[in-house]
């Protein structure tokens, strides 16, 4: 299905390397991109792979001659999973390092804190977050914020529909106590009411919980025939799956995309067998495009872990793609205008990137895949 | 009713973990009148080492190495405490903050050496069925180790000369010095002992629910809540404090929703602290 | 005249330093931004200096009070389009209204339990913010907070923020030098003596905590209008710990200490290598500062002073150390 008919990155690179051989190209000003990511603190598990993948892609681009002869330079700022630092980081990257676009922040709240600054400075932010309000239309930062993945509404709806496709009537929800967990659980609840099959019970736990048997017992009490797990932390997801097994909650469990990581399988142990997820990328059984990113990362001595690698490279490649369209000086406003015109662009993720004036979300359901854990690996479900 | 029984018994099992973490905190408080905020970080370090050494060599070696590394880490904060003690002009809070700095340091060490993924080991794949409640044999291991440690700490504090000297020097440092008790060496050994207990707790957490590099502060606070709720002056109280918090947490998670379930245990600690007698200020200069 | 100079010497030092720094950085956005952040942290760290340094109340919830101020102004300005001045009044009044009753509940406790009680309060407050629904913006927080109308540029904001720090520094200098301040200081070192002196201990301590909460609220007000976004993570429990560190590293009992600590710890992040190993540098630097200057950097003055004295006094000092050791142990319990 995914053939070479569209400009695949490999083809892109070949074109670029051709362009690079021309002499003019060597003298062009570098294309400076900021990475505003959480490299420490709780979101480091996203920020670190986001950075690793971005660095390797840039190294690859530069070894092929850069973007239209411009070297790509990254300026990296660690926001320590702290919105105040994210805001400071945006100022520093823009004013001191002179970046023309930013990929980040790793968390929705980091992006919300940094976006007003980026918008004031007219620098586009490519936000690797599914948080709905990041691209809220009424926000003053809206013109300069572009999402690099499918949003939580899309992801959650897809997850709910996959869960009830097998005929489940009584669905229960387990969610983590944060913006993602709470909002998506509320959304599923609303969807279920619209379908006339209300959610039978809900339980939740703080992100750092180490034991959730009580929550599993609570859900067991309403005898659901499927459980949806709105969790992004692998340790918490694993803890719930094990607890469900332990207390005898033997029904199909559906998990959200944040759990599409090796560490979730490891922390679930034997109890994880049969758990299904709707994911944004699957490294055990990758699509051809994702396999290319995996190759790039392996060549650089890293192995991809989850969807973090995909969403940061999505942002980076969107910037590169927009930059190619600009004839003169590459500036923030020029990049923004070109980003808004990008459509039918493919990156390493499944599906296509399509931004427009009214849609800064970019990716949709075609980027999502359903997988099942079998024998310690994610297998694609047809 | 039956459900309540299940929640309570699961709460007790969860509370055992908190109680284990409370041991090093209350022991250290009894011995040195200070609090070490890096206790959770020793536990994480021990757990991570036990997982990685255990994975590549063998589990028993891993567990021993993990606990040993925990002890070594606590020796570092023990040395810092001695350095601070030498110019004791300062504030007792300084050591608490230094231990917080050390917790940040260790978190970064664990992240750099062992990565961001959760650490967990699950040797048991079957469950015990006790009166219709399915529990993992690991919970049994935790209870047994917890009881053994209570006994060991009790004997050490109240039946050995080490324990007598430790209690004496904590009560009145000057008198202890005058009586020829090696106060500094005792303080140092108390830190090492706390590291040992934290290391054991860390290994058990690794085998029970798992942890990741950032779990340290969560574990410290869990142990701290357990240790302080009924008063810091006895390891037994800390253990029961852990059980109480475990039960409150499980029952509120079972019956309440969302953030309220997390709020209830906090309110419980707050109320016990402010209304109970444990935390009251004694007449000036007298240990409450 | 001379006593006035003495009373306000810290404020004067601050004015001189600020003048020089402002001259140097007035054209540099990044440094101005850093300077504003330092000013905001200074205010919250000063609130620690007031509660802990003056009255001995170790509150690990100061960022929660700042958060009250920030949320108050965010809600009235972003949602109801009221002027930022209304937000300022709320930011100054609401935090003490929460702090005073809280203090009446917890100041009877010993130092450690008190610290834990405030820590628990901070965490509970954090959960309430997250569960606050549309009113607090829940887990996401509130964005679109308008800038201050009279300080829309960074340079003006820099002046406003440091102006606020100067006002608090003057108030704190007055407090330290007033009979009330001396009463609280007696109470810090010897509660029994304060009771004997006829001080209404619970009321005085609670009033001090309320005042410190107001200062923190002022910091929160500036924060909201500077960053334009406030969420539960912005001024969460971890910031309470950071500002505590700032105050202690700088010297909690002095006027300049918390400001120095805030500047130092904020700048530290700028210069230590970022990413995974950052914690090692930060934690290590913290331990080094604490071990070298247990009374904070402002305490260095006395350390250096003592160091320059001849070794003849060494024996005397050794005995003094044992005595202070005992009193320190007493205070810990």
PDB file of C-alpha atoms in Angstrom, chain B residues 67-188:
ATOM      1  CA  UNK B  67      22.159  -3.875  48.396  1.00  0.00           C
ATOM      2  CA  UNK B  68      25.911  -3.325  48.689  1.00  0.00           C
ATOM      3  CA  UNK B  69      25.740  -0.386  46.277  1.00  0.00           C
ATOM      4  CA  UNK B  70      22.869   1.042  48.338  1.00  0.00           C
ATOM      5  CA  UNK B  71      25.060   0.851  51.440  1.00  0.00           C
ATOM      6  CA  UNK B  72      27.972   2.533  49.640  1.00  0.00           C
ATOM      7  CA  UNK B  73      25.707   5.338  48.479  1.00  0.00           C
ATOM      8  CA  UNK B  74      24.453   5.932  51.993  1.00  0.00           C
ATOM      9  CA  UNK B  75      28.066   5.969  53.196  1.00  0.00           C
ATOM     10  CA  UNK B  76      28.533   9.007  50.970  1.00  0.00           C
ATOM     11  CA  UNK B  77      25.782  10.934  52.714  1.00  0.00           C
ATOM     12  CA  UNK B  78      27.138   9.682  56.035  1.00  0.00           C
ATOM     13  CA  UNK B  79      30.488  11.279  55.177  1.00  0.00           C
ATOM     14  CA  UNK B  80      28.755  14.496  54.192  1.00  0.00           C
ATOM     15  CA  UNK B  81      26.953  14.490  57.513  1.00  0.00           C
ATOM     16  CA  UNK B  82      30.299  14.163  59.299  1.00  0.00           C
ATOM     17  CA  UNK B  83      31.755  17.033  57.280  1.00  0.00           C
ATOM     18  CA  UNK B  84      28.745  19.157  58.175  1.00  0.00           C
ATOM     19  CA  UNK B  85      28.902  18.000  61.775  1.00  0.00           C
ATOM     20  CA  UNK B  86      32.440  19.293  62.166  1.00  0.00           C
ATOM     21  CA  UNK B  87      31.268  22.857  61.733  1.00  0.00           C
ATOM     22  CA  UNK B  88      27.893  22.319  63.321  1.00  0.00           C
ATOM     23  CA  UNK B  89      27.299  26.048  63.466  1.00  0.00           C
ATOM     24  CA  UNK B  90      24.609  25.594  60.859  1.00  0.00           C
ATOM     25  CA  UNK B  91      21.117  24.543  60.695  1.00  0.00           C
ATOM     26  CA  UNK B  92      19.963  20.904  60.986  1.00  0.00           C
ATOM     27  CA  UNK B  93      18.070  21.497  57.787  1.00  0.00           C
ATOM     28  CA  UNK B  94      21.336  21.737  55.866  1.00  0.00           C
ATOM     29  CA  UNK B  95      21.891  17.986  55.938  1.00  0.00           C
ATOM     30  CA  UNK B  96      18.294  17.403  54.836  1.00  0.00           C
ATOM     31  CA  UNK B  97      18.856  19.685  51.839  1.00  0.00           C
ATOM     32  CA  UNK B  98      22.241  18.137  51.099  1.00  0.00           C
ATOM     33  CA  UNK B  99      20.561  14.734  51.051  1.00  0.00           C
ATOM     34  CA  UNK B 100      18.020  16.173  48.635  1.00  0.00           C
ATOM     35  CA  UNK B 101      20.928  17.271  46.422  1.00  0.00           C
ATOM     36  CA  UNK B 102      22.319  13.756  46.700  1.00  0.00           C
ATOM     37  CA  UNK B 103      18.945  12.312  45.663  1.00  0.00           C
ATOM     38  CA  UNK B 104      19.044  14.462  42.506  1.00  0.00           C
ATOM     39  CA  UNK B 105      22.622  13.331  41.914  1.00  0.00           C
ATOM     40  CA  UNK B 106      21.739   9.640  42.220  1.00  0.00           C
ATOM     41  CA  UNK B 107      18.663   9.984  40.012  1.00  0.00           C
ATOM     42  CA  UNK B 108      20.899  11.356  37.291  1.00  0.00           C
ATOM     43  CA  UNK B 109      23.445   8.556  37.841  1.00  0.00           C
ATOM     44  CA  UNK B 110      20.741   5.913  37.474  1.00  0.00           C
ATOM     45  CA  UNK B 111      19.345   7.611  34.362  1.00  0.00           C
ATOM     46  CA  UNK B 112      22.791   7.819  32.772  1.00  0.00           C
ATOM     47  CA  UNK B 113      23.882   4.277  33.618  1.00  0.00           C
ATOM     48  CA  UNK B 114      20.657   2.292  33.375  1.00  0.00           C
ATOM     49  CA  UNK B 115      18.374   4.322  31.138  1.00  0.00           C
ATOM     50  CA  UNK B 116      14.834   5.572  31.388  1.00  0.00           C
ATOM     51  CA  UNK B 117      12.893   2.315  31.136  1.00  0.00           C
ATOM     52  CA  UNK B 118      11.170   0.819  34.179  1.00  0.00           C
ATOM     53  CA  UNK B 119      13.100  -1.719  36.240  1.00  0.00           C
ATOM     54  CA  UNK B 120      11.086  -4.774  37.187  1.00  0.00           C
ATOM     55  CA  UNK B 121      11.550  -8.477  37.908  1.00  0.00           C
ATOM     56  CA  UNK B 122       8.768 -11.002  38.179  1.00  0.00           C
ATOM     57  CA  UNK B 123       9.935 -14.476  39.055  1.00  0.00           C
ATOM     58  CA  UNK B 124       6.444 -15.677  40.100  1.00  0.00           C
ATOM     59  CA  UNK B 125       3.956 -16.452  37.355  1.00  0.00           C
ATOM     60  CA  UNK B 126       1.345 -18.153  39.560  1.00  0.00           C
ATOM     61  CA  UNK B 127      -0.829 -16.824  42.370  1.00  0.00           C
ATOM     62  CA  UNK B 128      -1.881 -17.978  45.788  1.00  0.00           C
ATOM     63  CA  UNK B 129      -5.600 -18.108  46.396  1.00  0.00           C
ATOM     64  CA  UNK B 130      -6.286 -17.136  49.986  1.00  0.00           C
ATOM     65  CA  UNK B 131      -9.980 -17.086  50.844  1.00  0.00           C
ATOM     66  CA  UNK B 132     -10.850 -16.132  47.273  1.00  0.00           C
ATOM     67  CA  UNK B 133      -8.281 -13.340  47.105  1.00  0.00           C
ATOM     68  CA  UNK B 134      -5.527 -13.984  44.586  1.00  0.00           C
ATOM     69  CA  UNK B 135      -2.161 -12.655  45.644  1.00  0.00           C
ATOM     70  CA  UNK B 136       1.345 -13.035  44.317  1.00  0.00           C
ATOM     71  CA  UNK B 137       3.783 -15.124  46.375  1.00  0.00           C
ATOM     72  CA  UNK B 138       6.053 -12.077  46.228  1.00  0.00           C
ATOM     73  CA  UNK B 139       3.680 -10.370  48.687  1.00  0.00           C
ATOM     74  CA  UNK B 140       4.357 -13.267  51.062  1.00  0.00           C
ATOM     75  CA  UNK B 141       8.113 -12.766  50.647  1.00  0.00           C
ATOM     76  CA  UNK B 142       7.686  -9.058  51.452  1.00  0.00           C
ATOM     77  CA  UNK B 143       5.704  -9.755  54.605  1.00  0.00           C
ATOM     78  CA  UNK B 144       8.266 -12.289  55.838  1.00  0.00           C
ATOM     79  CA  UNK B 145      11.212  -9.982  55.107  1.00  0.00           C
ATOM     80  CA  UNK B 146       9.354  -7.084  56.725  1.00  0.00           C
ATOM     81  CA  UNK B 147       8.744  -9.051  59.926  1.00  0.00           C
ATOM     82  CA  UNK B 148      12.333 -10.301  60.031  1.00  0.00           C
ATOM     83  CA  UNK B 149      13.628  -6.755  59.628  1.00  0.00           C
ATOM     84  CA  UNK B 150      11.361  -5.467  62.401  1.00  0.00           C
ATOM     85  CA  UNK B 151      12.784  -8.107  64.700  1.00  0.00           C
ATOM     86  CA  UNK B 152      16.353  -7.382  63.617  1.00  0.00           C
ATOM     87  CA  UNK B 153      16.029  -3.609  64.009  1.00  0.00           C
ATOM     88  CA  UNK B 154      14.354  -4.020  67.381  1.00  0.00           C
ATOM     89  CA  UNK B 155      17.098  -6.310  68.668  1.00  0.00           C
ATOM     90  CA  UNK B 156      19.770  -4.015  67.300  1.00  0.00           C
ATOM     91  CA  UNK B 157      18.338  -0.866  68.881  1.00  0.00           C
ATOM     92  CA  UNK B 158      17.176  -2.202  72.214  1.00  0.00           C
ATOM     93  CA  UNK B 159      19.279  -5.291  72.898  1.00  0.00           C
ATOM     94  CA  UNK B 160      22.804  -4.406  71.761  1.00  0.00           C
ATOM     95  CA  UNK B 161      25.369  -1.943  73.054  1.00  0.00           C
ATOM     96  CA  UNK B 162      25.416  -0.312  69.626  1.00  0.00           C
ATOM     97  CA  UNK B 163      21.722   0.458  69.943  1.00  0.00           C
ATOM     98  CA  UNK B 164      22.100   1.749  73.469  1.00  0.00           C
ATOM     99  CA  UNK B 165      24.950   4.054  72.447  1.00  0.00           C
ATOM    100  CA  UNK B 166      23.046   5.269  69.401  1.00  0.00           C
ATOM    101  CA  UNK B 167      19.997   6.143  71.450  1.00  0.00           C
ATOM    102  CA  UNK B 168      22.141   7.788  74.108  1.00  0.00           C
ATOM    103  CA  UNK B 169      24.027   9.977  71.672  1.00  0.00           C
ATOM    104  CA  UNK B 170      20.849  11.013  69.894  1.00  0.00           C
ATOM    105  CA  UNK B 171      19.281  12.030  73.198  1.00  0.00           C
ATOM    106  CA  UNK B 172      22.189  14.067  74.393  1.00  0.00           C
ATOM    107  CA  UNK B 173      25.209  14.338  72.187  1.00  0.00           C
ATOM    108  CA  UNK B 174      27.386  16.123  74.710  1.00  0.00           C
ATOM    109  CA  UNK B 175      26.685  13.665  77.476  1.00  0.00           C
ATOM    110  CA  UNK B 176      27.394  10.818  75.096  1.00  0.00           C
ATOM    111  CA  UNK B 177      30.710  12.375  74.089  1.00  0.00           C
ATOM    112  CA  UNK B 178      31.634  12.829  77.733  1.00  0.00           C
ATOM    113  CA  UNK B 179      30.763   9.206  78.405  1.00  0.00           C
ATOM    114  CA  UNK B 180      33.283   8.202  75.778  1.00  0.00           C
ATOM    115  CA  UNK B 181      30.780   7.084  73.152  1.00  0.00           C
ATOM    116  CA  UNK B 182      32.246   7.469  69.634  1.00  0.00           C
ATOM    117  CA  UNK B 183      29.386   9.651  68.426  1.00  0.00           C
ATOM    118  CA  UNK B 184      30.772  10.301  64.953  1.00  0.00           C
ATOM    119  CA  UNK B 185      31.428   6.657  64.187  1.00  0.00           C
ATOM    120  CA  UNK B 186      27.956   5.789  65.428  1.00  0.00           C
ATOM    121  CA  UNK B 187      26.329   8.408  63.231  1.00  0.00           C
ATOM    122  CA  UNK B 188      28.224   7.061  60.263  1.00  0.00           C
TER     123      UNK B 188
END
